[in-house]
Coordinates of C-alpha atoms in Angstrom, one line a residue:
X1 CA 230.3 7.0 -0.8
X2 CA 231.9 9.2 2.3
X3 CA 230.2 9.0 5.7
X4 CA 230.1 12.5 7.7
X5 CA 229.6 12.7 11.3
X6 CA 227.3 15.6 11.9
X7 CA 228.1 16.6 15.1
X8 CA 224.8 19.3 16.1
X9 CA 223.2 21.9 13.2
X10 CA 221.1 24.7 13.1
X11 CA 217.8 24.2 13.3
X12 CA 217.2 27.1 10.6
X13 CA 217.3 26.8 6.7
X14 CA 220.9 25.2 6.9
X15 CA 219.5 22.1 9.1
X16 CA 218.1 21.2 5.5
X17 CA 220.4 22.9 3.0
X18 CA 223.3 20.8 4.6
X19 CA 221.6 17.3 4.2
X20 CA 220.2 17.9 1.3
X21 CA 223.9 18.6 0.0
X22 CA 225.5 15.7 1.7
X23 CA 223.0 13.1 0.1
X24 CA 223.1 14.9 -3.5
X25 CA 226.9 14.5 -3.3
X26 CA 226.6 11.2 -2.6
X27 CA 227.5 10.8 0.9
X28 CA 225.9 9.8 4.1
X29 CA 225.6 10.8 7.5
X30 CA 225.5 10.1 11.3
X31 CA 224.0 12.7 13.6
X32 CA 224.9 13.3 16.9
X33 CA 223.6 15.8 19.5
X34 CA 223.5 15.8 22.9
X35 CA 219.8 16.8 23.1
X36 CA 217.6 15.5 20.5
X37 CA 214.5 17.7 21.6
X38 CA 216.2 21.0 20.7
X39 CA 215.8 19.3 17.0
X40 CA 212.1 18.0 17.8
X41 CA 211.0 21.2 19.3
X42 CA 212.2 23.6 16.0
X43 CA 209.7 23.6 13.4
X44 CA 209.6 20.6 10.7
X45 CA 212.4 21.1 7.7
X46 CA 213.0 19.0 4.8
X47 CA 215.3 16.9 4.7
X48 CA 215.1 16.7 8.6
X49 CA 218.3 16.2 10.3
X50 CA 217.2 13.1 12.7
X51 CA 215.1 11.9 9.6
X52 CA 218.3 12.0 7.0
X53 CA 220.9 10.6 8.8
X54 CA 221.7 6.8 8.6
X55 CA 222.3 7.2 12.9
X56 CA 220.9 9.5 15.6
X57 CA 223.1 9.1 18.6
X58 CA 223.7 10.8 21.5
X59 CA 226.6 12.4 23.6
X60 CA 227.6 15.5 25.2
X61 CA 229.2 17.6 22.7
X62 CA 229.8 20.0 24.7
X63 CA 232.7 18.3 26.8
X64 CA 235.2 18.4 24.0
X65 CA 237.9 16.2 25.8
X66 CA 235.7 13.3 26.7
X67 CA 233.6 13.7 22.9
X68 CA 237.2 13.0 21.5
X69 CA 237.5 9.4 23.2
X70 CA 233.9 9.1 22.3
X71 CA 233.9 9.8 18.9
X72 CA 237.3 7.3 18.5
X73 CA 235.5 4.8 20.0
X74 CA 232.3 5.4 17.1
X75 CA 234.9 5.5 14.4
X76 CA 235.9 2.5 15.4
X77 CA 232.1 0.6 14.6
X78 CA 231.0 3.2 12.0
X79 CA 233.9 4.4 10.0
X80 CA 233.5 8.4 9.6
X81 CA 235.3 9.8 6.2
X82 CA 234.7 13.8 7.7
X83 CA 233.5 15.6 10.2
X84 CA 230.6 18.6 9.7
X85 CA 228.4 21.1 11.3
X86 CA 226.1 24.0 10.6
X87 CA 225.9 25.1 13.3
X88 CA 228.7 28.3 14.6
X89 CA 229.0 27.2 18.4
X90 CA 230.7 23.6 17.4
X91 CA 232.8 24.0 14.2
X92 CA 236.0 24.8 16.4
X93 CA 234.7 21.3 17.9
X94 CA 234.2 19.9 14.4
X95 CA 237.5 20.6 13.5
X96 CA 239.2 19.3 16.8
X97 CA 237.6 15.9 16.1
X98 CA 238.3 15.9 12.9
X99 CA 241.8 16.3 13.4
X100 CA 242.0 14.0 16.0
X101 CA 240.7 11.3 14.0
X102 CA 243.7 12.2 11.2
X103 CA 240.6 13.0 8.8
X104 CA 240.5 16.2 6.5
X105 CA 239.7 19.7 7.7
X106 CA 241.2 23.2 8.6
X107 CA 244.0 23.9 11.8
X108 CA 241.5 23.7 15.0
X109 CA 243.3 27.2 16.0
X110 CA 242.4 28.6 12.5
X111 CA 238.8 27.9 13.2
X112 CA 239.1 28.7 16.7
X113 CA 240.6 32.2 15.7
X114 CA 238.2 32.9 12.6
X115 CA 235.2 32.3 15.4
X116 CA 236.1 33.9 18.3
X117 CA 235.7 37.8 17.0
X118 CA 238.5 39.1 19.5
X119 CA 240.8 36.5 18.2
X120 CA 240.2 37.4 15.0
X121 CA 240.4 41.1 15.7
X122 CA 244.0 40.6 16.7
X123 CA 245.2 38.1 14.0
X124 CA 244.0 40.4 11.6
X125 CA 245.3 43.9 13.2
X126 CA 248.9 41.7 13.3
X127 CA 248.9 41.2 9.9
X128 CA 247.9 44.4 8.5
X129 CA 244.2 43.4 7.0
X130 CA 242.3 46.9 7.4
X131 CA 239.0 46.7 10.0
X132 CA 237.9 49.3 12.3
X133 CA 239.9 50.3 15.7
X134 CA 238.9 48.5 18.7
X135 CA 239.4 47.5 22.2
X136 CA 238.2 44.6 24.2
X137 CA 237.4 44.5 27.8
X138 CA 236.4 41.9 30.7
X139 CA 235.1 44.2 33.1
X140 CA 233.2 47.5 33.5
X141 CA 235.4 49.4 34.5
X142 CA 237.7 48.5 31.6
X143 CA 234.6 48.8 29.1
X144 CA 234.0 52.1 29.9
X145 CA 237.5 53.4 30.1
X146 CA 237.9 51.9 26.4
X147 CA 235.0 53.8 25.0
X148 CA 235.7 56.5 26.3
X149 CA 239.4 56.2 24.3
X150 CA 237.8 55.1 21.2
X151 CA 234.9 57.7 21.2
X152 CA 231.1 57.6 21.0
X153 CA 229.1 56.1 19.2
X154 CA 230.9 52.8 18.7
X155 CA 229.2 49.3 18.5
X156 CA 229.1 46.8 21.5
X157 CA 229.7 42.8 20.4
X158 CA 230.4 39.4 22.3
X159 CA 233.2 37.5 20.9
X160 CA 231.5 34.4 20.6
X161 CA 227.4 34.8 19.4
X162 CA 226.0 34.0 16.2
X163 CA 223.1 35.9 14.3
X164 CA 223.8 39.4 15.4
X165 CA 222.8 38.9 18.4
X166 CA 223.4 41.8 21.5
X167 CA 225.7 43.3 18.5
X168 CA 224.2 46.8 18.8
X169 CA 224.8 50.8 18.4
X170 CA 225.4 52.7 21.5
X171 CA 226.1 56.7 22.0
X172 CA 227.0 57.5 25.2
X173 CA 228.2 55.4 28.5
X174 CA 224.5 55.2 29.2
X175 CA 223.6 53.1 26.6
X176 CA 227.0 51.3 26.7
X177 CA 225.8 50.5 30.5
X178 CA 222.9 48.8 28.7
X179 CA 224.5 46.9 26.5
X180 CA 227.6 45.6 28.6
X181 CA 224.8 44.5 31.3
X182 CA 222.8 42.4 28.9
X183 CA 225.6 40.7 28.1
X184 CA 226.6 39.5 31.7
X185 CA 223.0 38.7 31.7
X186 CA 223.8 36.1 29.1
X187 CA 226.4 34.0 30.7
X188 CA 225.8 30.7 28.7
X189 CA 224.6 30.5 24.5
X190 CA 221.5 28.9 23.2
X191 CA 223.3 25.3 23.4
X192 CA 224.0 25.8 27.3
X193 CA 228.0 26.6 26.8
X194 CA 229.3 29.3 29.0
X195 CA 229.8 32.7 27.2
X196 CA 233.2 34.4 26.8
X197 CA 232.9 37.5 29.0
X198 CA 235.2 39.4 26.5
X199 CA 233.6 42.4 25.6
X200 CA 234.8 44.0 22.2
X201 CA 234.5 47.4 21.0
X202 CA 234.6 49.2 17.8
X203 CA 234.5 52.2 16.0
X204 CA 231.9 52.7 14.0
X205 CA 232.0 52.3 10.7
X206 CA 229.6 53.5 7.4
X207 CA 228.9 52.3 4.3
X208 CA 227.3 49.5 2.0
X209 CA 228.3 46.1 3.7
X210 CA 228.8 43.2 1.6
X211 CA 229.5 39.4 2.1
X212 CA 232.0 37.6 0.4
X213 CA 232.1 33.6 -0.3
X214 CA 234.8 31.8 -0.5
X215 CA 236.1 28.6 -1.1
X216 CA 240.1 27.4 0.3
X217 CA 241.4 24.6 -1.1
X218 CA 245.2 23.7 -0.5
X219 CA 246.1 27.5 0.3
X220 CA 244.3 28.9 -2.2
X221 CA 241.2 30.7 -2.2
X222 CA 238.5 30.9 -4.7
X223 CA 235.8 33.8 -4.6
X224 CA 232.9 32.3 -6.1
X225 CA 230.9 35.8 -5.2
X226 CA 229.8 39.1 -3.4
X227 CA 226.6 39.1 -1.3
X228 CA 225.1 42.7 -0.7
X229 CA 223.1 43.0 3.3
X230 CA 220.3 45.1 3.7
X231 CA 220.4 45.8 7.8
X232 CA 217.5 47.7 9.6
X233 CA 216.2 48.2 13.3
X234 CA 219.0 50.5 14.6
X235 CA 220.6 50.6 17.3
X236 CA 220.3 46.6 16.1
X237 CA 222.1 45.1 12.9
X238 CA 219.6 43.1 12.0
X239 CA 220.1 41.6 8.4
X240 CA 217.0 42.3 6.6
X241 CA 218.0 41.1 3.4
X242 CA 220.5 40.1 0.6
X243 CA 220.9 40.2 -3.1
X244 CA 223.6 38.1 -5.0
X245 CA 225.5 39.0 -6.7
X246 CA 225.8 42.4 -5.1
X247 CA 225.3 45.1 -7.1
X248 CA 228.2 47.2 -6.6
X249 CA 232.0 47.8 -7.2
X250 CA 233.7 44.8 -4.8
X251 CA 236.7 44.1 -6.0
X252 CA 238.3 45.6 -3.0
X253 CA 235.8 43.5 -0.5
X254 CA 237.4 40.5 -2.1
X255 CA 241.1 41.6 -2.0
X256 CA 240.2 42.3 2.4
X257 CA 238.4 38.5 2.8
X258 CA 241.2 36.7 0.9
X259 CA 243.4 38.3 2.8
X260 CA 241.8 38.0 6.3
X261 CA 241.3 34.4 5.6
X262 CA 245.1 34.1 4.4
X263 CA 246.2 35.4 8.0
X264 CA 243.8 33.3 10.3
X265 CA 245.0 30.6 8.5
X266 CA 241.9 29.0 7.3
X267 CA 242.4 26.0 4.5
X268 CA 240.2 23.1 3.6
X269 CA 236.7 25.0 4.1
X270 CA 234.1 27.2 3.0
X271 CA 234.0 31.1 4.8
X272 CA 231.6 33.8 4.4
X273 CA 233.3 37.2 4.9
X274 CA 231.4 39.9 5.9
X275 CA 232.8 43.4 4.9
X276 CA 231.9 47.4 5.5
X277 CA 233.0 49.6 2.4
X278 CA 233.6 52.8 4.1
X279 CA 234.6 56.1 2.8
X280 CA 238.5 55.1 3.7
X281 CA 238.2 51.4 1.5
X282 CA 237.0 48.3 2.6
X283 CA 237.3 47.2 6.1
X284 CA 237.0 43.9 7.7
X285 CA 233.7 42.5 10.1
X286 CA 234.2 39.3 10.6
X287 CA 235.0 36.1 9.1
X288 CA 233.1 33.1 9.6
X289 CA 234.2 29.8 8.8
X290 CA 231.3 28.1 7.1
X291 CA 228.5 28.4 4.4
X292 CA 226.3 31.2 4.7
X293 CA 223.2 31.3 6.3
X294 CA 220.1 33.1 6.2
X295 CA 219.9 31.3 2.6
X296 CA 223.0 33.1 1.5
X297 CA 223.8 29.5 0.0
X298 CA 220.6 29.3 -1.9
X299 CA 221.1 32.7 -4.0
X300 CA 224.3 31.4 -4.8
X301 CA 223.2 28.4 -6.2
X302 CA 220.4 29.4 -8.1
X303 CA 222.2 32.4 -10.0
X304 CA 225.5 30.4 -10.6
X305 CA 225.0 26.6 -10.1
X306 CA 227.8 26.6 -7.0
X307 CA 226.7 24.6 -4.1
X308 CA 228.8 25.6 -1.0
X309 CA 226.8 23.2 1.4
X310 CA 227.9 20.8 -1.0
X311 CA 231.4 22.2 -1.3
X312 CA 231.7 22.1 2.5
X313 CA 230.9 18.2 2.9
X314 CA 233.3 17.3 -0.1
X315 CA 235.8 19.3 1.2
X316 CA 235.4 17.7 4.6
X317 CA 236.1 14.2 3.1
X318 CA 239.0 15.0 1.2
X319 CA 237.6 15.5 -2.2
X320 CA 237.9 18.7 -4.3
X321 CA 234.5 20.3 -5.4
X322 CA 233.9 22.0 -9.1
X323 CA 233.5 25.8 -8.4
X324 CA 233.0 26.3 -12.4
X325 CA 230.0 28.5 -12.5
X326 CA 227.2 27.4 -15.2
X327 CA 224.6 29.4 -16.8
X328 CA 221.0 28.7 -14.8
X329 CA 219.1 31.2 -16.7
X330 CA 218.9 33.6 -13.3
X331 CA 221.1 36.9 -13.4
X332 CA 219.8 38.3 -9.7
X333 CA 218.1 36.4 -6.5
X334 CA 217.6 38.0 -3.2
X335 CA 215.6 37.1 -0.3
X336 CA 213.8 39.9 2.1
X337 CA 212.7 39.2 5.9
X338 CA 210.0 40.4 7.4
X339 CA 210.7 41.3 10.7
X340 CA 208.6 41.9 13.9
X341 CA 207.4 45.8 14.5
X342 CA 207.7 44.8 18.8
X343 CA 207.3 41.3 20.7
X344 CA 203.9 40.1 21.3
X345 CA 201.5 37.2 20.1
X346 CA 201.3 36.8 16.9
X347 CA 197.2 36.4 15.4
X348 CA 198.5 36.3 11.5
X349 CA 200.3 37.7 8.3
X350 CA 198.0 39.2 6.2
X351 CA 199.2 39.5 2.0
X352 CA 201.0 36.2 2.0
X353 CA 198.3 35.9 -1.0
X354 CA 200.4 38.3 -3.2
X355 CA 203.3 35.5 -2.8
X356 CA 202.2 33.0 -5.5
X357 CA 204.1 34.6 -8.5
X358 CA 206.2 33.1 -10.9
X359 CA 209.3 34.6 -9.5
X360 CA 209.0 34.0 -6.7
X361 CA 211.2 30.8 -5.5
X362 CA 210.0 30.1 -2.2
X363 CA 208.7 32.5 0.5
X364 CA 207.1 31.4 4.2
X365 CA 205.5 33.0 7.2
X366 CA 205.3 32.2 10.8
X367 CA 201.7 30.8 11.4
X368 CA 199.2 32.2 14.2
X369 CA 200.3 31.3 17.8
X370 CA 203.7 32.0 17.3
X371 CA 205.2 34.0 20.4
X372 CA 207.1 37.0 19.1
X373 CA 210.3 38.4 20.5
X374 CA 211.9 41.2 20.3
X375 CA 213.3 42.6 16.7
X376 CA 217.1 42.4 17.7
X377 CA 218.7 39.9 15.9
X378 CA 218.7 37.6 12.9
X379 CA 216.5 35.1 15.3
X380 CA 213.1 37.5 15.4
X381 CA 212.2 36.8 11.5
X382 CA 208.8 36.4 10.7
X383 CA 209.1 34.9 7.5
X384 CA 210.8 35.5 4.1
X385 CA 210.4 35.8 0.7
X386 CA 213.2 34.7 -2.0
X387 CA 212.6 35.8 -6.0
X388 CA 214.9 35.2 -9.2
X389 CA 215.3 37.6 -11.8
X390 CA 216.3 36.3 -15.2
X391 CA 217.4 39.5 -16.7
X392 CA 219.4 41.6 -14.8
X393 CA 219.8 42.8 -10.8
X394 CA 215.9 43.4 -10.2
X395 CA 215.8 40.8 -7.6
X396 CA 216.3 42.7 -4.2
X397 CA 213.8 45.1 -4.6
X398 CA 210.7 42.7 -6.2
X399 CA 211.7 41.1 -2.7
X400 CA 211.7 44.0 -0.5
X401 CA 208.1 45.2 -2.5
X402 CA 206.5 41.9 -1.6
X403 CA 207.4 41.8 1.8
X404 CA 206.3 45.3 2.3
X405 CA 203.4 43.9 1.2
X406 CA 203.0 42.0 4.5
X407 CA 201.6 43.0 7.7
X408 CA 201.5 41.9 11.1
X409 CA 199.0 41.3 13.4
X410 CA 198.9 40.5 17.0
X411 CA 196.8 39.0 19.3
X412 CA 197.8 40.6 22.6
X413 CA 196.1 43.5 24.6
X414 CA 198.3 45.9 22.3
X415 CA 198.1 44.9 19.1
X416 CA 197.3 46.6 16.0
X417 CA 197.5 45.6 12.4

């Protein structure tokens, strides 16, 4: 039995998913956070982070140099086989202790490149992997001066956020104003570490976009699939849904994330490679350089057996998992989100009735109280709803139907059903 030092998690479906993997694989766990109410205050999961792990301790994870003396002096007393998190903002950190402890995991620099979008931007326009043109930018002057060379509309990202968020659409300099101001608005992340002010830029691109997971083992990468993305709310990318496996030609999307993940030099993990097919062949998003979220991990599972949480903690203690896929009787599953039609107070969900069907493999909805935001990223879902199909690639839209299904109601001065 491996012990895993978890250092933080999400606090979404993977604060569970990732637990749940560890323990089914055998292994164990210590958590450690450096504020245990950011896990009390998300809403109750199963297994529970705090409640899975054999320790809870705490420490600021955020000072990477003194967490590095810290964590030799814990590995000391508790003996850690790996080193894991679900969470985006400290897997560059994951893999800097893990290396210092001389335990298994990818090049710190590899994750550090793979996370940080303008780092990967140039590693991969360096080694020839196709992506859109861009430019980045630290000031406004700079910002608007590189738009205006790479031409209108283009899309507006920070180099180091998580769940789409302030990724957006923008036409003209007035929009790109917008944009470039909310994001020095935003000068520290949702865990309190200071933003990157790189600004990047990028032409736009069109088409399908798929995801594609992967699994590098020793220099060698294994595709276990293609996830298809439904986006919505425009000027927003908002991920609205996905369907594995995707449902369209992707042999090319595999060759581009095999390839990216070659030349960021990523080994010994588990990546989730998004990818636009345009008119002119595949082009590169991003790459990021852990298990799926948004259930991603789930789909896979159910349609082929394949558990990449599970994958990711055996890999993080040294041992090799089986990717061979198995027949589970599912040939399609998708999930659908129901997102927010503005911010506001939410009063209820009305249809969640129509949800108990066979096919249906889990669904959930936010309950009344909840306060709303704004529909702008991946963080502003409502609820979901997740559905098999045994016979053939029916999944995505029995999802989509049920959640259009759903309505919203608020309980603010403006709402309507």
């Amino acid at each position: 039995m491996g012990h895993l030092l978890m250092i933080e998690s999400w606090v979404g479906a993977m604060s569970s998913l990732l637990p749940r993997a560890i323990n089914e694989t055998g292994h164990r766990f210590t958590f450690l956070t450096r504020d245990l109410q950011h896990y009390l205050r998300s809403a109750p999961a199963h297994p529970h982070p705090l409640l899975a792990a054999d320790n809870v301790l705490t420490a600021e994870t955020n000072d990477v140099p003194a967490l590095l003396d810290h964590v030799a002096r814990l590995h000391d007393v508790l003996r850690f086989d790996g080193v894991v998190s679900s969470c985006d903002y400290y897997l560059s950190t994951v893999a800097r202790v893990a290396h210092h402890l001389g335990l298994p995991g990818p090049d710190p620099l590899a994750v550090e490149r793979a996370y940080r979008k303008d780092l990967t931007r140039a590693a991969l326009r360096d080694a020839g992997v196709p992506g859109p043109r861009f430019a980045l930018a630290e000031d406004w002057p700079a910002t608007a001066e590189a738009a205006s060379d790479l031409g209108y509309p283009l899309v507006v990202k920070p180099v180091d956020l998580c769940a789409g968020m302030h990724v957006r659409r923008v036409a003209d300099e007035a929009e790109l104003r917008e944009a470039f101001a909310a994001l020095e608005a935003f000068p520290v992340n949702a865990r309190n570490q200071p933003r990157v002010r790189t600004v990047l830029l990028e032409e736009l691109l069109t088409g399908p976009e798929v995801s594609v997971e992967t699994v590098t083992v020793d220099g060698v990468t294994h595709v276990v699939g293609v996830t298809d993305k439904s986006v919505a709310g425009e000027p927003w990318f908002v991920e609205s849904g996905h369907m594995f496996p995707a449902e369209l030609p992707t042999d090319g999307a595999e060759a581009v994330a095999v390839a990216a993940i070659a030349a960021l030099g990523l080994d010994r993990g588990v990546a989730h490679t998004e990818v636009k097919l345009t008119s002119d062949g595949p082009k590169l998003i991003e790459v990021n350089p852990r298990p799926a979220g948004n259930q991603i991990t789930e789909l896979v599972r159910r349609t082929t057996g394949i558990d990449l949480p599970a994958a990711y903690a055996q890999l993080a203690v040294g041992e090799r998992p089986d990717l061979r896929p198995v027949d589970t009787g599912v040939r399609s599953a998708a999930i659908s989100f129901l997102l927010p039609p503005r911010r506001g107070l939410l009063a209820g969900v009305d249809g969640a009735e129509a949800l108990s069907a066979p096919d249906v493999a889990q669904w959930s909805v936010k309950p009344p109280g909840h306060r709303v935001g704004d529909p702008t990223s991946n963080n502003s879902y409502l609820g979901h709803v997740m559905v098999t199909d045994p016979t053939g690639p029916g999944a995505r839209a029995r999802a989509e139907r049920l959640v259009a299904g759903l309505s919203v109601r608020y309980a603010d001065a403006e709402g309507a059903a």
